[in-house]
Coordinates of C-alpha atoms in Angstrom, one line a residue:
X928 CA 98.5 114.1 85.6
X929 CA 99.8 117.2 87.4
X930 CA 99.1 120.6 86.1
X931 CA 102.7 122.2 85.9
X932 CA 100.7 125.5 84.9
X933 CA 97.8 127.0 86.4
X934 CA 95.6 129.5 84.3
X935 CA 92.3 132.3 85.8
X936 CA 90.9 134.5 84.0
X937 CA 89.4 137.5 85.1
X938 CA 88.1 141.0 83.5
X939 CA 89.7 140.1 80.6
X940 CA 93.3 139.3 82.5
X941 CA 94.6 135.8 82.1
X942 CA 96.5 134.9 84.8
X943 CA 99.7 132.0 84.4
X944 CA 101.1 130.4 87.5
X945 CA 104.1 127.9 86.7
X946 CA 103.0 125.5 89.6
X947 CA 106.4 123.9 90.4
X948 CA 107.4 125.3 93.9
X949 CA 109.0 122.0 94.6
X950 CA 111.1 122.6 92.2
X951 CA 111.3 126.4 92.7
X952 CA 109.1 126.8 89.3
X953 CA 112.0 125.6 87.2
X954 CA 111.3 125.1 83.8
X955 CA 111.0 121.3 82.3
X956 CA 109.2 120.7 78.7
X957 CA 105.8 120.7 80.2
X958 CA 106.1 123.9 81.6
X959 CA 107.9 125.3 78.6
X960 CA 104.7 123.6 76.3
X961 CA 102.0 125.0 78.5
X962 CA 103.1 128.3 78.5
X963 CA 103.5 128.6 74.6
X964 CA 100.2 127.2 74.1
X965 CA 99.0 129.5 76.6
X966 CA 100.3 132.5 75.0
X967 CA 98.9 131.4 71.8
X968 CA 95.9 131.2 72.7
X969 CA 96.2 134.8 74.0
X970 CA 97.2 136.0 71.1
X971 CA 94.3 134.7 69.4
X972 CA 91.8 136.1 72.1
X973 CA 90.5 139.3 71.8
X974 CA 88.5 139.3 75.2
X975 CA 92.5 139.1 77.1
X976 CA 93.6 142.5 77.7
X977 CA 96.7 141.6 79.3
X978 CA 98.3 138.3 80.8
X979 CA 100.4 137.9 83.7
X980 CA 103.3 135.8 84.5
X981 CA 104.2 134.5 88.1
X982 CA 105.4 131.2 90.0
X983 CA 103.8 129.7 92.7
X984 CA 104.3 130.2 96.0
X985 CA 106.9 132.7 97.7
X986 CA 109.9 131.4 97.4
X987 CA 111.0 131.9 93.1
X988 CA 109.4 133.1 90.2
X989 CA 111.4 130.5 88.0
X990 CA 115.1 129.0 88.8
X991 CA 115.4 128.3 85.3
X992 CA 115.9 124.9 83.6
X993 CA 115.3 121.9 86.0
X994 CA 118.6 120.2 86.0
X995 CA 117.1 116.6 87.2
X996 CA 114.8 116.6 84.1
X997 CA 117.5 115.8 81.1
X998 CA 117.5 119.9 80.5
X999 CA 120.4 119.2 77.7
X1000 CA 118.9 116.2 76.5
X1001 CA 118.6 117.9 72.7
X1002 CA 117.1 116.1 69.7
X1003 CA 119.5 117.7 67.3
X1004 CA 117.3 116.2 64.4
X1005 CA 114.9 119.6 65.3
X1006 CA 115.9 122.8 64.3
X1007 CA 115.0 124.6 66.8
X1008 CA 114.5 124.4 70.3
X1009 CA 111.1 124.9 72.7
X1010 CA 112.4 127.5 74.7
X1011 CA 114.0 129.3 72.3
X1012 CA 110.8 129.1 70.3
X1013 CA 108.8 130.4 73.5
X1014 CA 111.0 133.6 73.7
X1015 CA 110.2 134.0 69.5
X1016 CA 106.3 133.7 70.2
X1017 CA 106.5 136.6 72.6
X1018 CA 108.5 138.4 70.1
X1019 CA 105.0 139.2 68.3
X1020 CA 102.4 138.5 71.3
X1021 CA 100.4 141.8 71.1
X1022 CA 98.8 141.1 74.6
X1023 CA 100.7 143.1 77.6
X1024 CA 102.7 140.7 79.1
X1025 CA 103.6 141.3 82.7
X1026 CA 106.0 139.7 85.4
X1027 CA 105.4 139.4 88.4
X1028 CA 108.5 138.2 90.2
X1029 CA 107.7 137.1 93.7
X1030 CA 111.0 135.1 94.4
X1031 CA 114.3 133.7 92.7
X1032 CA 114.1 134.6 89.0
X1033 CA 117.2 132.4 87.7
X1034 CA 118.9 131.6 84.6
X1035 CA 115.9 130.7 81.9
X1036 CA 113.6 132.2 84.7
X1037 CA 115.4 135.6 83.5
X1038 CA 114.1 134.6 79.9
X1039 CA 110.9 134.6 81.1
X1040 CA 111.3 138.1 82.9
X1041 CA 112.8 139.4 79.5
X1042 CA 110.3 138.6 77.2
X1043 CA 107.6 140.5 79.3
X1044 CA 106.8 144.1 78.3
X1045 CA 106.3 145.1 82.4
X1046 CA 107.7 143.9 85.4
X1047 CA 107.4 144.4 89.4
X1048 CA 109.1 142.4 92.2
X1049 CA 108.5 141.9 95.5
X1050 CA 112.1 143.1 97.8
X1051 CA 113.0 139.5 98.6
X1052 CA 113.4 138.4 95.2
X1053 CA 117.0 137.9 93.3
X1054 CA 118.0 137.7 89.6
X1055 CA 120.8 135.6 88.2
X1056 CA 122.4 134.1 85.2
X1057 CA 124.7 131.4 86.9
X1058 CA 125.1 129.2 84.3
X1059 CA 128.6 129.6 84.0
X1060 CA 129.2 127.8 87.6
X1061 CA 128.0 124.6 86.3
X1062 CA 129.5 124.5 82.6
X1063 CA 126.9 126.4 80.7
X1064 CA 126.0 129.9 79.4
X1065 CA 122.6 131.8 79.2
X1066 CA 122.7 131.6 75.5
X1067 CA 119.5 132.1 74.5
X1068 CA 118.6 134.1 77.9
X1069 CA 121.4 136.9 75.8
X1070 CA 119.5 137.1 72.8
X1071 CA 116.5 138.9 74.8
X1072 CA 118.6 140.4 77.8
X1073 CA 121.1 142.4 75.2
X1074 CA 118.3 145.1 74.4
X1075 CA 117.1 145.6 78.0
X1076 CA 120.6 145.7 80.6
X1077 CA 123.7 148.0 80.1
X1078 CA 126.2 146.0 78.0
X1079 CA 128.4 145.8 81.1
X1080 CA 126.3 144.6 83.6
X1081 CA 125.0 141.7 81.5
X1082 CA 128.6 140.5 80.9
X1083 CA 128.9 141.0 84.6
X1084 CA 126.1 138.9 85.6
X1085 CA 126.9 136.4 82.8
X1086 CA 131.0 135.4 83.6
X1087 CA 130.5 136.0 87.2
X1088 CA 127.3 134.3 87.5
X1089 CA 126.5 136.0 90.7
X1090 CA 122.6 137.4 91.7
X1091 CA 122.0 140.5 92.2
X1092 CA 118.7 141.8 94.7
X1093 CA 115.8 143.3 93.2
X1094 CA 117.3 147.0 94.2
X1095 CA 120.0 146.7 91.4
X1096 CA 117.5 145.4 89.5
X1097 CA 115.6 147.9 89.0
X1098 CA 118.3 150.2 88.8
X1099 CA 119.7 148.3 85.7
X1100 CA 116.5 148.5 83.8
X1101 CA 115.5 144.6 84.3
X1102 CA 112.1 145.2 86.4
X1103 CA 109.9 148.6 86.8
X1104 CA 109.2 148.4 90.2
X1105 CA 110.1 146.8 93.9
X1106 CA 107.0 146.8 96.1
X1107 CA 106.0 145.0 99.4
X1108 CA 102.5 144.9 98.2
X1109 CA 102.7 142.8 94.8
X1110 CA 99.4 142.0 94.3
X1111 CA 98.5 145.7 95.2
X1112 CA 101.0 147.2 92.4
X1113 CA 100.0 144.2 90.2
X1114 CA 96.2 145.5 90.5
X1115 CA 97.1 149.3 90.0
X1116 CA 99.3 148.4 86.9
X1117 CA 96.2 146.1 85.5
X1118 CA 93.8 148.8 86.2
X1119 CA 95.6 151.2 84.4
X1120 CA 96.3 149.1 81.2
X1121 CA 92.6 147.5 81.4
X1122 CA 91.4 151.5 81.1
X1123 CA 93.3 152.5 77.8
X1124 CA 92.1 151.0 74.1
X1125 CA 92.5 147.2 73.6
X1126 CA 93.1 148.1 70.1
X1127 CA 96.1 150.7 70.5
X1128 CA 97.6 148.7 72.5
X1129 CA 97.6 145.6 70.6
X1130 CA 98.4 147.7 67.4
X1131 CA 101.1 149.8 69.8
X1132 CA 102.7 146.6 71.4
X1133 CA 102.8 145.0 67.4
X1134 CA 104.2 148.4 66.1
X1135 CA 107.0 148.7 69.2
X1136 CA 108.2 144.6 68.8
X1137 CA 108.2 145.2 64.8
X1138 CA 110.4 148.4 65.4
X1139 CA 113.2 147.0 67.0
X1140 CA 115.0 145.7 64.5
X1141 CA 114.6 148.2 62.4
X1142 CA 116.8 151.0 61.2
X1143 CA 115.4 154.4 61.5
X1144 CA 114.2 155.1 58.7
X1145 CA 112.3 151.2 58.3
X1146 CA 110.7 152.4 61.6
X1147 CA 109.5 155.8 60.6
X1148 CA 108.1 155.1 57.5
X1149 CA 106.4 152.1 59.3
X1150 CA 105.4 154.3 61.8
X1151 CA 103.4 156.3 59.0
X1152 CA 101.7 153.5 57.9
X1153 CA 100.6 152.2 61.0
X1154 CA 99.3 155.7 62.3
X1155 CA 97.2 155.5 59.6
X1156 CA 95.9 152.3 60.5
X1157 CA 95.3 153.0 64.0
X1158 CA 93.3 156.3 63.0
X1159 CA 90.6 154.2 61.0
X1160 CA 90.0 152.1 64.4
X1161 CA 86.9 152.7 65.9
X1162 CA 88.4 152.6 69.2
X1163 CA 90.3 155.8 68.0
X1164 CA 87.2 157.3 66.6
X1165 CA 85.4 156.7 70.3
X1166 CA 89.0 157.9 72.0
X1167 CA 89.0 161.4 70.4
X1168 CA 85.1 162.0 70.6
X1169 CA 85.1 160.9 74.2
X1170 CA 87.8 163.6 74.7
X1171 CA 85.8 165.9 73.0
X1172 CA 82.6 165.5 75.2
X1173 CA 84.9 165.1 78.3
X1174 CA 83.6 161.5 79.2
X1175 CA 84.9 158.3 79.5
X1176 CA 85.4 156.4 76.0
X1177 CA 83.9 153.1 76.0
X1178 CA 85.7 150.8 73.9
X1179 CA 84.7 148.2 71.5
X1180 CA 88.1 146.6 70.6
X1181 CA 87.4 147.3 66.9

């Protein structure tokens, strides 16, 4: 049987490649299984300090739903759907989550970019919701892009359905970076999350998703409470003696 998702691990990175680039990485139930089990597992994994999301090859990141594999085929007897229950199980993953966009990032593939806390791109790559040109909208795709694009350039992108390059991209807020050297940047960025406390930001990345629908004072007085958690960590207790003796904390993820 093929493998639609390839996974490496590494220094506590776990690496997921959506292997389709016949296909341009579009998304089909496989793909959209593998990847929630994936991320489960992560979540359940203390020894993954962050995880990274790519598509194989050169060409697209992700196109989105794979229109020759019944993509609207529904069983309307389930409640709710597997993509849709992807984006929710990133909703609480307290693992980094990175993007790295080396090509096409389309339609669902612009789920996927959403649902990642970072993001770089390489300059070839484009970003689209498109759906409208064949009788669809990026329903779903809205309910994680509202919070992250001006309100104006999502409807743009949404009833036009036209790409945009990775320049406007990043301008809008969708990625944090354009570089020639992905894998470079992608190292960089890893180096620097792998070098702060597992524990803070696990707890941090919990305490920012729970936040957003919040009001403001829900999120401050959570806020107090979690402070307080955090402080009782021994990775906070090693952060603030470290910084007292002027070395380099070694962490325990406890």
């Amino acid at each position: 049987m093929t493998t639609v998702l390839q996974e490496s691990r590494q220094d506590g990175r776990l690496i997921l490649t959506i292997d389709r680039p016949e296909r341009r990485n579009a998304l089909n139930v496989d793909v959209i299984a593998a990847l929630q089990q994936a991320l489960q597992r992560a979540r359940a994994d203390d020894s993954i300090r962050a995880v990274v999301l790519t598509g194989a090859g050169e060409e697209a990141f992700c196109a989105g739903a794979d229109l020759g594999a019944d993509a609207f085929a529904f069983d309307y007897a389930t409640p709710t759907i597997a993509y849709a229950d992807l984006l929710r199980t990133t909703r609480t993953l307290d693992v980094p989550l990175i993007a790295r966009v080396n090509g096409a990032c389309m339609a669902g593939g612009m789920g996927l970019l959403a649902m990642c806390d970072l993001a770089i791109a390489a300059p070839h790559a484009i970003f689209g919701l498109p759906e409208a040109k064949v009788g669809v909208f990026p329903m779903q795709v809205l309910a994680v892009l509202q919070a992250q694009v001006p309100q104006r350039c999502l409807v743009q992108l949404c009833l036009t359905g036209d790409p945009i390059d990775a320049a406007r991209a990043r301008e809008i807020g969708l990625i944090n970076e354009v570089v020639d050297d992905l894998d470079g940047a992608l190292e960089r960025l890893l180096s620097r999350l792998l070098g702060n406390s597992p524990t803070a930001l696990r707890r941090g990345l919990y305490a920012m998703k729970a936040m957003r629908s919040m009001s403001f004072e829900e999120a401050i007085a959570f806020g107090e409470g979690q402070i307080g958690l955090l402080a009782m960590t021994q990775d906070a207790r090693e952060g603030i003696a470290a910084f007292k003796e002027k070395r380099k904390p070694q962490w325990t993820n406890k």
